[in-house]
């Protein structure tokens, strides 16, 4: 099997599991307990927080451990909007993850005015569109760093500066960017950022929310006052340690992965009649290649590929099973029938050129087989 669905989840790294293991056993304590066993767990938790903060160029006090990217997105958008004194206007892009879009819709039901920014055919938010949308009563802008379906990387530095000029907090969903792109929060100019562990080789069920010191934010989970009152509930120490360890294992050059990605894209476009790349040709994640195949059916292509030993997806795992076309592709201007022919290939630095050559060969055969079905 060749696994090409790392945007959905990545395998747990052995080093991460080994770092976590003691906190399932001898260091099992509750970090809120004031005795030796609990304090040992607390020290591990705070070291993990410091390690994550260092990876983001942040302060440890600005890091909150959560259950994953979805919770972090919800907490950032609802929490900042509910605490903001300046008004009830929120701006998001049309291709955000459902965790962002549905959080904004929830605020709309509470009386907030939600502006959804259009994107171009490459999935890019244009700075002029954000400039036009910003108002005196805007409370938050949330625009993802990189798209989970088509891999397009947004101009977060430029967009955040536009928001900052108006005094508006800027949140970015960096779930897909983590492990590939620089997450330095000062360089990006963001007041809040969401990251999920299982996209980095950490376990599922752990994530972080960065909120810059001084940013007004209302916690959504109340109870025991854990995480300095920002998120109540006994912390998952083992997973937090795993998250921090995964961060230490990220980094390195993307050049070889980009070269393999571009060779794969060129091969698919040359060998598969009618194939069209989705997302920006260059400003895309190193391990992301996505296509539409007009006149076919994306789900049928996936079944053909899996039968041939290639595992990939038609888009976001969070929308799996939906009969609706991708909201990302329709926002980018693809009509419904074409959007439903989408296939996404996402891979890591350990994916070989041979793996991608095999995938391209089998994709051409799969599309031909599906096309022959009429």
mmCIF file of C-alpha atoms in Angstrom:
data_model
loop_
_atom_site.group_PDB
_atom_site.id
_atom_site.type_symbol
_atom_site.label_atom_id
_atom_site.label_comp_id
_atom_site.label_asym_id
_atom_site.label_seq_id
_atom_site.Cartn_x
_atom_site.Cartn_y
_atom_site.Cartn_z
ATOM 1 C CA UNK A 1 0.000 0.000 0.000
ATOM 2 C CA UNK A 2 1.128 3.539 -0.802
ATOM 3 C CA UNK A 3 -0.419 6.020 1.638
ATOM 4 C CA UNK A 4 -1.032 9.442 0.074
ATOM 5 C CA UNK A 5 -3.544 10.943 2.507
ATOM 6 C CA UNK A 6 -1.349 12.708 5.072
ATOM 7 C CA UNK A 7 -3.585 15.796 5.036
ATOM 8 C CA UNK A 8 -6.157 13.577 6.757
ATOM 9 C CA UNK A 9 -3.737 12.150 9.310
ATOM 10 C CA UNK A 10 -0.125 11.106 9.674
ATOM 11 C CA UNK A 11 1.286 7.995 11.332
ATOM 12 C CA UNK A 12 2.403 8.356 14.935
ATOM 13 C CA UNK A 13 6.171 8.779 14.985
ATOM 14 C CA UNK A 14 8.101 6.262 17.055
ATOM 15 C CA UNK A 15 10.021 8.991 18.894
ATOM 16 C CA UNK A 16 6.718 10.585 19.853
ATOM 17 C CA UNK A 17 5.318 7.338 21.232
ATOM 18 C CA UNK A 18 8.496 6.718 23.237
ATOM 19 C CA UNK A 19 8.350 10.221 24.724
ATOM 20 C CA UNK A 20 4.691 9.740 25.673
ATOM 21 C CA UNK A 21 5.005 6.269 27.132
ATOM 22 C CA UNK A 22 6.096 7.187 30.709
ATOM 23 C CA UNK A 23 2.963 9.331 31.153
ATOM 24 C CA UNK A 24 0.764 6.302 30.556
ATOM 25 C CA UNK A 25 2.642 4.437 33.275
ATOM 26 C CA UNK A 26 4.929 5.523 36.112
ATOM 27 C CA UNK A 27 4.286 9.275 35.621
ATOM 28 C CA UNK A 28 0.509 8.891 35.368
ATOM 29 C CA UNK A 29 -0.372 11.687 37.809
ATOM 30 C CA UNK A 30 -2.960 14.432 37.475
ATOM 31 C CA UNK A 31 -0.997 17.664 36.923
ATOM 32 C CA UNK A 32 -3.412 19.544 39.199
ATOM 33 C CA UNK A 33 -2.627 17.309 42.175
ATOM 34 C CA UNK A 34 -0.357 18.843 44.814
ATOM 35 C CA UNK A 35 1.785 15.843 45.615
ATOM 36 C CA UNK A 36 4.886 14.282 44.124
ATOM 37 C CA UNK A 37 3.100 12.207 41.495
ATOM 38 C CA UNK A 38 0.967 15.127 40.308
ATOM 39 C CA UNK A 39 3.834 17.604 40.381
ATOM 40 C CA UNK A 40 5.939 15.317 38.213
ATOM 41 C CA UNK A 41 3.167 15.316 35.612
ATOM 42 C CA UNK A 42 2.820 19.085 35.954
ATOM 43 C CA UNK A 43 6.513 19.597 35.246
ATOM 44 C CA UNK A 44 6.245 17.488 32.095
ATOM 45 C CA UNK A 45 3.186 19.440 30.964
ATOM 46 C CA UNK A 46 4.885 22.794 31.457
ATOM 47 C CA UNK A 47 8.023 21.631 29.676
ATOM 48 C CA UNK A 48 5.863 20.543 26.753
ATOM 49 C CA UNK A 49 4.202 23.954 26.757
ATOM 50 C CA UNK A 50 7.586 25.685 26.735
ATOM 51 C CA UNK A 51 8.812 23.487 23.877
ATOM 52 C CA UNK A 52 5.737 24.239 21.768
ATOM 53 C CA UNK A 53 6.069 27.950 22.525
ATOM 54 C CA UNK A 54 9.684 27.905 21.386
ATOM 55 C CA UNK A 55 8.647 26.283 18.094
ATOM 56 C CA UNK A 56 6.185 29.134 17.494
ATOM 57 C CA UNK A 57 8.371 31.961 18.763
ATOM 58 C CA UNK A 58 5.788 32.551 21.482
ATOM 59 C CA UNK A 59 5.636 32.739 25.271
ATOM 60 C CA UNK A 60 4.691 29.601 27.159
ATOM 61 C CA UNK A 61 1.846 31.517 28.808
ATOM 62 C CA UNK A 62 0.302 32.042 25.356
ATOM 63 C CA UNK A 63 -0.090 28.308 24.643
ATOM 64 C CA UNK A 64 -3.235 26.357 25.546
ATOM 65 C CA UNK A 65 -3.458 22.614 24.964
ATOM 66 C CA UNK A 66 -6.734 21.529 23.356
ATOM 67 C CA UNK A 67 -8.246 18.370 21.886
ATOM 68 C CA UNK A 68 -7.211 19.294 18.342
ATOM 69 C CA UNK A 69 -7.577 21.736 15.494
ATOM 70 C CA UNK A 70 -11.374 21.837 15.535
ATOM 71 C CA UNK A 71 -11.522 22.832 19.182
ATOM 72 C CA UNK A 72 -8.729 25.364 18.706
ATOM 73 C CA UNK A 73 -10.566 26.982 15.781
ATOM 74 C CA UNK A 74 -13.818 27.113 17.750
ATOM 75 C CA UNK A 75 -12.109 28.519 20.835
ATOM 76 C CA UNK A 76 -10.250 31.182 18.877
ATOM 77 C CA UNK A 77 -13.143 32.436 16.785
ATOM 78 C CA UNK A 78 -15.895 32.320 19.383
ATOM 79 C CA UNK A 79 -13.620 33.265 22.256
ATOM 80 C CA UNK A 80 -12.105 36.358 20.635
ATOM 81 C CA UNK A 81 -15.392 37.509 19.109
ATOM 82 C CA UNK A 82 -17.324 37.132 22.360
ATOM 83 C CA UNK A 83 -14.672 39.045 24.311
ATOM 84 C CA UNK A 84 -14.169 41.842 21.781
ATOM 85 C CA UNK A 85 -15.570 45.202 22.858
ATOM 86 C CA UNK A 86 -15.432 46.927 19.477
ATOM 87 C CA UNK A 87 -18.379 45.383 17.613
ATOM 88 C CA UNK A 88 -19.971 42.311 16.108
ATOM 89 C CA UNK A 89 -18.398 41.817 12.696
ATOM 90 C CA UNK A 90 -16.329 38.757 11.746
ATOM 91 C CA UNK A 91 -14.469 38.066 8.500
ATOM 92 C CA UNK A 92 -13.563 34.571 7.208
ATOM 93 C CA UNK A 93 -12.690 33.210 3.775
ATOM 94 C CA UNK A 94 -14.986 31.009 1.721
ATOM 95 C CA UNK A 95 -12.558 28.055 1.718
ATOM 96 C CA UNK A 96 -11.959 27.694 5.448
ATOM 97 C CA UNK A 97 -12.209 24.377 7.264
ATOM 98 C CA UNK A 98 -15.770 23.676 8.499
ATOM 99 C CA UNK A 99 -14.586 24.306 12.073
ATOM 100 C CA UNK A 100 -14.034 27.942 11.107
ATOM 101 C CA UNK A 101 -17.037 28.388 8.851
ATOM 102 C CA UNK A 102 -19.483 26.802 11.285
ATOM 103 C CA UNK A 103 -18.065 28.787 14.202
ATOM 104 C CA UNK A 104 -18.689 31.947 12.188
ATOM 105 C CA UNK A 105 -22.209 30.745 11.352
ATOM 106 C CA UNK A 106 -22.821 30.187 15.063
ATOM 107 C CA UNK A 107 -21.794 33.765 15.773
ATOM 108 C CA UNK A 108 -24.177 34.853 13.038
ATOM 109 C CA UNK A 109 -27.014 33.218 14.963
ATOM 110 C CA UNK A 110 -25.989 35.316 17.963
ATOM 111 C CA UNK A 111 -26.395 38.513 15.973
ATOM 112 C CA UNK A 112 -22.896 38.928 14.547
ATOM 113 C CA UNK A 113 -22.463 40.125 10.967
ATOM 114 C CA UNK A 114 -20.286 37.616 9.087
ATOM 115 C CA UNK A 115 -18.443 38.545 5.903
ATOM 116 C CA UNK A 116 -17.244 35.597 3.794
ATOM 117 C CA UNK A 117 -14.427 36.628 1.464
ATOM 118 C CA UNK A 118 -14.329 35.270 -2.074
ATOM 119 C CA UNK A 119 -11.179 33.622 -3.413
ATOM 120 C CA UNK A 120 -9.780 33.498 -6.941
ATOM 121 C CA UNK A 121 -9.559 30.397 -9.128
ATOM 122 C CA UNK A 122 -6.315 29.404 -7.389
ATOM 123 C CA UNK A 123 -7.937 29.614 -3.954
ATOM 124 C CA UNK A 124 -6.149 32.835 -2.953
ATOM 125 C CA UNK A 125 -7.654 35.591 -0.814
ATOM 126 C CA UNK A 126 -6.686 38.883 -2.414
ATOM 127 C CA UNK A 127 -5.536 41.637 -0.013
ATOM 128 C CA UNK A 128 -7.834 44.132 -1.714
ATOM 129 C CA UNK A 129 -10.841 41.986 -0.797
ATOM 130 C CA UNK A 130 -9.866 42.030 2.881
ATOM 131 C CA UNK A 131 -9.183 45.775 2.811
ATOM 132 C CA UNK A 132 -12.641 46.389 1.434
ATOM 133 C CA UNK A 133 -14.278 44.123 4.013
ATOM 134 C CA UNK A 134 -12.615 45.586 7.136
ATOM 135 C CA UNK A 135 -14.824 47.918 9.155
ATOM 136 C CA UNK A 136 -14.618 49.932 12.336
ATOM 137 C CA UNK A 137 -16.702 47.291 14.116
ATOM 138 C CA UNK A 138 -14.723 44.257 12.838
ATOM 139 C CA UNK A 139 -13.847 42.044 15.793
ATOM 140 C CA UNK A 140 -11.851 39.270 14.126
ATOM 141 C CA UNK A 141 -10.378 38.066 10.843
ATOM 142 C CA UNK A 142 -9.774 34.321 10.395
ATOM 143 C CA UNK A 143 -7.968 33.147 7.256
ATOM 144 C CA UNK A 144 -6.230 29.787 7.028
ATOM 145 C CA UNK A 145 -2.500 29.514 6.408
ATOM 146 C CA UNK A 146 -2.824 26.657 3.904
ATOM 147 C CA UNK A 147 -5.868 24.908 2.505
ATOM 148 C CA UNK A 148 -6.558 21.310 3.449
ATOM 149 C CA UNK A 149 -8.074 20.323 0.101
ATOM 150 C CA UNK A 150 -6.045 22.072 -2.602
ATOM 151 C CA UNK A 151 -2.914 23.050 -0.663
ATOM 152 C CA UNK A 152 -2.948 26.756 -1.569
ATOM 153 C CA UNK A 153 -0.839 28.858 0.813
ATOM 154 C CA UNK A 154 -2.318 32.228 1.774
ATOM 155 C CA UNK A 155 -0.434 35.514 2.104
ATOM 156 C CA UNK A 156 -0.908 35.539 5.861
ATOM 157 C CA UNK A 157 1.822 38.105 6.569
ATOM 158 C CA UNK A 158 0.266 40.633 4.187
ATOM 159 C CA UNK A 159 -3.299 39.923 5.266
ATOM 160 C CA UNK A 160 -2.526 40.147 8.978
ATOM 161 C CA UNK A 161 -0.853 43.538 8.480
ATOM 162 C CA UNK A 162 -4.021 44.876 6.885
ATOM 163 C CA UNK A 163 -6.030 43.717 9.888
ATOM 164 C CA UNK A 164 -3.450 45.116 12.328
ATOM 165 C CA UNK A 165 -3.674 48.538 10.689
ATOM 166 C CA UNK A 166 -7.321 48.563 11.740
ATOM 167 C CA UNK A 167 -6.594 47.146 15.200
ATOM 168 C CA UNK A 168 -8.358 43.866 14.366
ATOM 169 C CA UNK A 169 -7.119 40.514 15.784
ATOM 170 C CA UNK A 170 -6.113 37.979 13.127
ATOM 171 C CA UNK A 171 -6.458 34.207 13.601
ATOM 172 C CA UNK A 172 -5.026 31.612 11.251
ATOM 173 C CA UNK A 173 -5.821 27.918 11.062
ATOM 174 C CA UNK A 174 -2.311 26.489 10.617
ATOM 175 C CA UNK A 175 -3.293 22.829 10.907
ATOM 176 C CA UNK A 176 -2.067 21.932 7.411
ATOM 177 C CA UNK A 177 0.877 24.340 7.451
ATOM 178 C CA UNK A 178 2.449 22.862 10.586
ATOM 179 C CA UNK A 179 5.470 20.760 9.762
ATOM 180 C CA UNK A 180 5.914 22.429 6.379
ATOM 181 C CA UNK A 181 5.877 26.203 6.847
ATOM 182 C CA UNK A 182 7.392 28.685 9.273
ATOM 183 C CA UNK A 183 4.962 29.152 12.178
ATOM 184 C CA UNK A 184 6.744 32.062 13.854
ATOM 185 C CA UNK A 185 3.825 34.075 15.194
ATOM 186 C CA UNK A 186 5.685 37.387 15.202
ATOM 187 C CA UNK A 187 6.740 37.045 11.571
ATOM 188 C CA UNK A 188 3.204 36.073 10.594
ATOM 189 C CA UNK A 189 1.744 38.895 12.670
ATOM 190 C CA UNK A 190 -1.131 36.805 14.036
ATOM 191 C CA UNK A 191 -2.905 37.133 17.371
ATOM 192 C CA UNK A 192 -4.159 33.543 17.362
ATOM 193 C CA UNK A 193 -3.176 30.269 15.702
ATOM 194 C CA UNK A 194 -4.562 26.725 15.678
ATOM 195 C CA UNK A 195 -2.441 23.574 15.259
ATOM 196 C CA UNK A 196 -3.401 19.880 15.417
ATOM 197 C CA UNK A 197 -1.071 17.123 16.604
ATOM 198 C CA UNK A 198 -2.088 14.278 14.326
ATOM 199 C CA UNK A 199 -0.977 16.175 11.212
ATOM 200 C CA UNK A 200 2.553 16.267 12.700
ATOM 201 C CA UNK A 201 3.121 12.676 13.737
ATOM 202 C CA UNK A 202 1.620 13.213 17.206
ATOM 203 C CA UNK A 203 -1.528 11.380 18.371
ATOM 204 C CA UNK A 204 -5.080 12.296 17.534
ATOM 205 C CA UNK A 205 -6.907 14.223 20.232
ATOM 206 C CA UNK A 206 -4.275 16.875 20.987
ATOM 207 C CA UNK A 207 -3.816 20.353 19.585
ATOM 208 C CA UNK A 208 -2.752 23.799 20.632
ATOM 209 C CA UNK A 209 -4.241 27.248 20.524
ATOM 210 C CA UNK A 210 -1.866 30.187 20.569
ATOM 211 C CA UNK A 211 -3.400 33.480 21.722
ATOM 212 C CA UNK A 212 -1.101 36.490 21.894
ATOM 213 C CA UNK A 213 -0.724 38.113 25.302
ATOM 214 C CA UNK A 214 -3.102 41.049 25.665
ATOM 215 C CA UNK A 215 -5.676 39.667 23.211
ATOM 216 C CA UNK A 216 -9.104 39.595 24.807
ATOM 217 C CA UNK A 217 -10.429 36.029 24.779
ATOM 218 C CA UNK A 218 -13.367 34.350 26.510
ATOM 219 C CA UNK A 219 -12.743 30.653 27.344
ATOM 220 C CA UNK A 220 -15.448 28.288 26.113
ATOM 221 C CA UNK A 221 -14.861 25.409 28.547
ATOM 222 C CA UNK A 222 -15.368 26.217 32.211
ATOM 223 C CA UNK A 223 -14.910 24.068 35.283
ATOM 224 C CA UNK A 224 -11.748 23.315 37.215
ATOM 225 C CA UNK A 225 -9.660 26.218 35.983
ATOM 226 C CA UNK A 226 -6.945 24.169 34.287
ATOM 227 C CA UNK A 227 -4.688 25.742 31.650
ATOM 228 C CA UNK A 228 -4.634 28.940 33.739
ATOM 229 C CA UNK A 229 -8.404 29.148 33.425
ATOM 230 C CA UNK A 230 -8.312 29.097 29.623
ATOM 231 C CA UNK A 231 -9.591 25.526 29.204
ATOM 232 C CA UNK A 232 -10.923 23.551 32.107
ATOM 233 C CA UNK A 233 -10.537 19.791 32.238
ATOM 234 C CA UNK A 234 -7.731 17.487 33.309
ATOM 235 C CA UNK A 235 -4.915 17.855 30.802
ATOM 236 C CA UNK A 236 -3.768 14.989 28.605
ATOM 237 C CA UNK A 237 -0.137 15.078 29.698
ATOM 238 C CA UNK A 238 1.045 12.198 27.510
ATOM 239 C CA UNK A 239 -0.457 13.734 24.389
ATOM 240 C CA UNK A 240 0.931 17.184 25.227
ATOM 241 C CA UNK A 241 4.395 15.663 25.571
ATOM 242 C CA UNK A 242 3.837 13.910 22.248
ATOM 243 C CA UNK A 243 2.792 17.153 20.598
ATOM 244 C CA UNK A 244 5.901 18.925 21.821
ATOM 245 C CA UNK A 245 8.112 16.053 20.703
ATOM 246 C CA UNK A 246 6.542 16.089 17.240
ATOM 247 C CA UNK A 247 7.413 19.771 16.920
ATOM 248 C CA UNK A 248 11.058 19.032 17.670
ATOM 249 C CA UNK A 249 11.087 16.505 14.812
ATOM 250 C CA UNK A 250 9.697 18.883 12.189
ATOM 251 C CA UNK A 251 11.678 21.172 9.977
ATOM 252 C CA UNK A 252 14.341 20.670 7.396
ATOM 253 C CA UNK A 253 14.389 21.498 3.723
ATOM 254 C CA UNK A 254 11.267 21.109 1.614
ATOM 255 C CA UNK A 255 13.206 21.252 -1.659
ATOM 256 C CA UNK A 256 13.273 17.526 -2.407
ATOM 257 C CA UNK A 257 9.590 17.089 -1.565
ATOM 258 C CA UNK A 258 8.671 20.043 -3.782
ATOM 259 C CA UNK A 259 10.682 18.560 -6.638
ATOM 260 C CA UNK A 260 8.921 15.202 -6.262
ATOM 261 C CA UNK A 261 5.543 16.951 -6.020
ATOM 262 C CA UNK A 262 6.133 18.973 -9.178
ATOM 263 C CA UNK A 263 7.317 15.914 -11.107
ATOM 264 C CA UNK A 264 4.171 14.059 -9.999
ATOM 265 C CA UNK A 265 1.930 16.958 -11.049
ATOM 266 C CA UNK A 266 3.623 17.220 -14.445
ATOM 267 C CA UNK A 267 3.302 13.477 -14.979
ATOM 268 C CA UNK A 268 -0.422 13.448 -14.132
ATOM 269 C CA UNK A 269 -1.184 16.434 -16.352
ATOM 270 C CA UNK A 270 0.727 14.819 -19.217
ATOM 271 C CA UNK A 271 -0.633 11.279 -18.860
ATOM 272 C CA UNK A 272 -4.272 11.774 -17.846
ATOM 273 C CA UNK A 273 -6.435 13.376 -20.545
ATOM 274 C CA UNK A 274 -8.478 16.300 -19.216
ATOM 275 C CA UNK A 275 -6.794 16.361 -15.788
ATOM 276 C CA UNK A 276 -6.712 19.799 -14.190
ATOM 277 C CA UNK A 277 -4.606 20.826 -11.206
ATOM 278 C CA UNK A 278 -6.570 22.568 -8.461
ATOM 279 C CA UNK A 279 -5.026 25.214 -6.240
ATOM 280 C CA UNK A 280 -2.115 27.531 -6.909
ATOM 281 C CA UNK A 281 0.619 25.990 -9.069
ATOM 282 C CA UNK A 282 3.495 27.307 -6.944
ATOM 283 C CA UNK A 283 2.096 28.711 -3.695
ATOM 284 C CA UNK A 284 1.015 25.320 -2.417
ATOM 285 C CA UNK A 285 2.082 22.945 0.329
ATOM 286 C CA UNK A 286 5.153 20.884 -0.578
ATOM 287 C CA UNK A 287 3.322 17.582 -0.111
ATOM 288 C CA UNK A 288 0.019 18.423 -1.797
ATOM 289 C CA UNK A 289 -1.228 17.723 -5.320
ATOM 290 C CA UNK A 290 -4.936 17.813 -6.129
ATOM 291 C CA UNK A 291 -6.807 17.428 -9.390
ATOM 292 C CA UNK A 292 -10.228 17.291 -11.005
ATOM 293 C CA UNK A 293 -11.024 14.892 -13.839
ATOM 294 C CA UNK A 294 -14.095 16.264 -15.657
ATOM 295 C CA UNK A 295 -16.463 13.636 -16.982
ATOM 296 C CA UNK A 296 -15.552 11.058 -14.338
ATOM 297 C CA UNK A 297 -16.478 10.431 -10.717
ATOM 298 C CA UNK A 298 -13.985 11.136 -7.942
ATOM 299 C CA UNK A 299 -15.268 8.499 -5.543
ATOM 300 C CA UNK A 300 -15.101 5.812 -8.230
ATOM 301 C CA UNK A 301 -11.521 6.827 -9.035
ATOM 302 C CA UNK A 302 -10.666 6.480 -5.341
ATOM 303 C CA UNK A 303 -12.085 2.956 -5.275
ATOM 304 C CA UNK A 304 -10.091 2.043 -8.363
ATOM 305 C CA UNK A 305 -6.923 3.459 -6.835
ATOM 306 C CA UNK A 306 -7.422 1.650 -3.536
ATOM 307 C CA UNK A 307 -7.881 -1.614 -5.410
ATOM 308 C CA UNK A 308 -4.510 -0.863 -6.999
ATOM 309 C CA UNK A 309 -2.844 -0.197 -3.638
ATOM 310 C CA UNK A 310 -2.990 3.629 -3.649
ATOM 311 C CA UNK A 311 -4.734 5.301 -0.705
ATOM 312 C CA UNK A 312 -5.746 8.943 -1.144
ATOM 313 C CA UNK A 313 -8.937 11.007 -0.805
ATOM 314 C CA UNK A 314 -11.417 13.232 -2.587
ATOM 315 C CA UNK A 315 -10.934 16.143 -0.192
ATOM 316 C CA UNK A 316 -11.347 16.902 3.481
ATOM 317 C CA UNK A 317 -11.696 13.863 5.739
ATOM 318 C CA UNK A 318 -14.121 15.945 7.810
ATOM 319 C CA UNK A 319 -16.537 15.969 4.869
ATOM 320 C CA UNK A 320 -16.181 12.287 4.002
ATOM 321 C CA UNK A 321 -19.473 10.669 3.079
ATOM 322 C CA UNK A 322 -21.106 13.921 2.025
ATOM 323 C CA UNK A 323 -22.939 13.939 -1.313
ATOM 324 C CA UNK A 324 -22.346 17.673 -1.671
ATOM 325 C CA UNK A 325 -19.530 18.974 -3.884
ATOM 326 C CA UNK A 326 -16.534 20.478 -2.107
ATOM 327 C CA UNK A 327 -17.271 23.971 -0.828
ATOM 328 C CA UNK A 328 -13.615 24.787 -1.476
ATOM 329 C CA UNK A 329 -13.772 23.920 -5.166
ATOM 330 C CA UNK A 330 -17.143 25.575 -5.749
ATOM 331 C CA UNK A 331 -15.815 28.731 -4.066
ATOM 332 C CA UNK A 332 -12.896 28.582 -6.508
ATOM 333 C CA UNK A 333 -15.325 28.588 -9.437
ATOM 334 C CA UNK A 334 -15.696 24.891 -10.275
ATOM 335 C CA UNK A 335 -19.246 23.755 -10.947
ATOM 336 C CA UNK A 336 -20.735 20.979 -8.852
ATOM 337 C CA UNK A 337 -20.258 18.062 -11.273
ATOM 338 C CA UNK A 338 -16.595 18.930 -11.869
ATOM 339 C CA UNK A 339 -15.962 19.464 -8.156
ATOM 340 C CA UNK A 340 -17.230 15.947 -7.524
ATOM 341 C CA UNK A 341 -14.427 14.523 -9.691
ATOM 342 C CA UNK A 342 -11.732 15.764 -7.287
ATOM 343 C CA UNK A 343 -8.900 13.563 -6.042
ATOM 344 C CA UNK A 344 -6.309 14.749 -3.504
ATOM 345 C CA UNK A 345 -2.835 13.296 -3.008
ATOM 346 C CA UNK A 346 -0.977 14.408 0.128
ATOM 347 C CA UNK A 347 2.337 12.994 1.258
ATOM 348 C CA UNK A 348 5.328 13.529 3.504
ATOM 349 C CA UNK A 349 9.080 13.844 3.218
ATOM 350 C CA UNK A 350 9.523 10.072 3.385
ATOM 351 C CA UNK A 351 7.303 9.452 0.347
ATOM 352 C CA UNK A 352 9.639 8.409 -2.445
ATOM 353 C CA UNK A 353 9.788 9.382 -6.097
ATOM 354 C CA UNK A 354 9.086 5.722 -6.884
ATOM 355 C CA UNK A 355 5.908 5.843 -4.780
ATOM 356 C CA UNK A 356 4.685 8.864 -6.707
ATOM 357 C CA UNK A 357 5.651 7.348 -10.063
ATOM 358 C CA UNK A 358 3.598 4.285 -9.194
ATOM 359 C CA UNK A 359 0.695 6.485 -8.085
ATOM 360 C CA UNK A 360 0.779 8.446 -11.339
ATOM 361 C CA UNK A 361 0.800 5.237 -13.405
ATOM 362 C CA UNK A 362 -2.103 3.732 -11.478
ATOM 363 C CA UNK A 363 -4.029 7.007 -11.552
ATOM 364 C CA UNK A 364 -3.879 7.098 -15.348
ATOM 365 C CA UNK A 365 -5.153 3.530 -15.458
ATOM 366 C CA UNK A 366 -7.882 4.232 -12.887
ATOM 367 C CA UNK A 367 -9.174 7.301 -14.722
ATOM 368 C CA UNK A 368 -9.167 5.377 -17.999
ATOM 369 C CA UNK A 369 -11.134 2.561 -16.379
ATOM 370 C CA UNK A 370 -13.683 4.962 -14.892
ATOM 371 C CA UNK A 371 -14.011 6.844 -18.178
ATOM 372 C CA UNK A 372 -14.675 3.569 -19.977
ATOM 373 C CA UNK A 373 -17.663 2.977 -17.706
ATOM 374 C CA UNK A 374 -19.287 5.960 -19.314
#
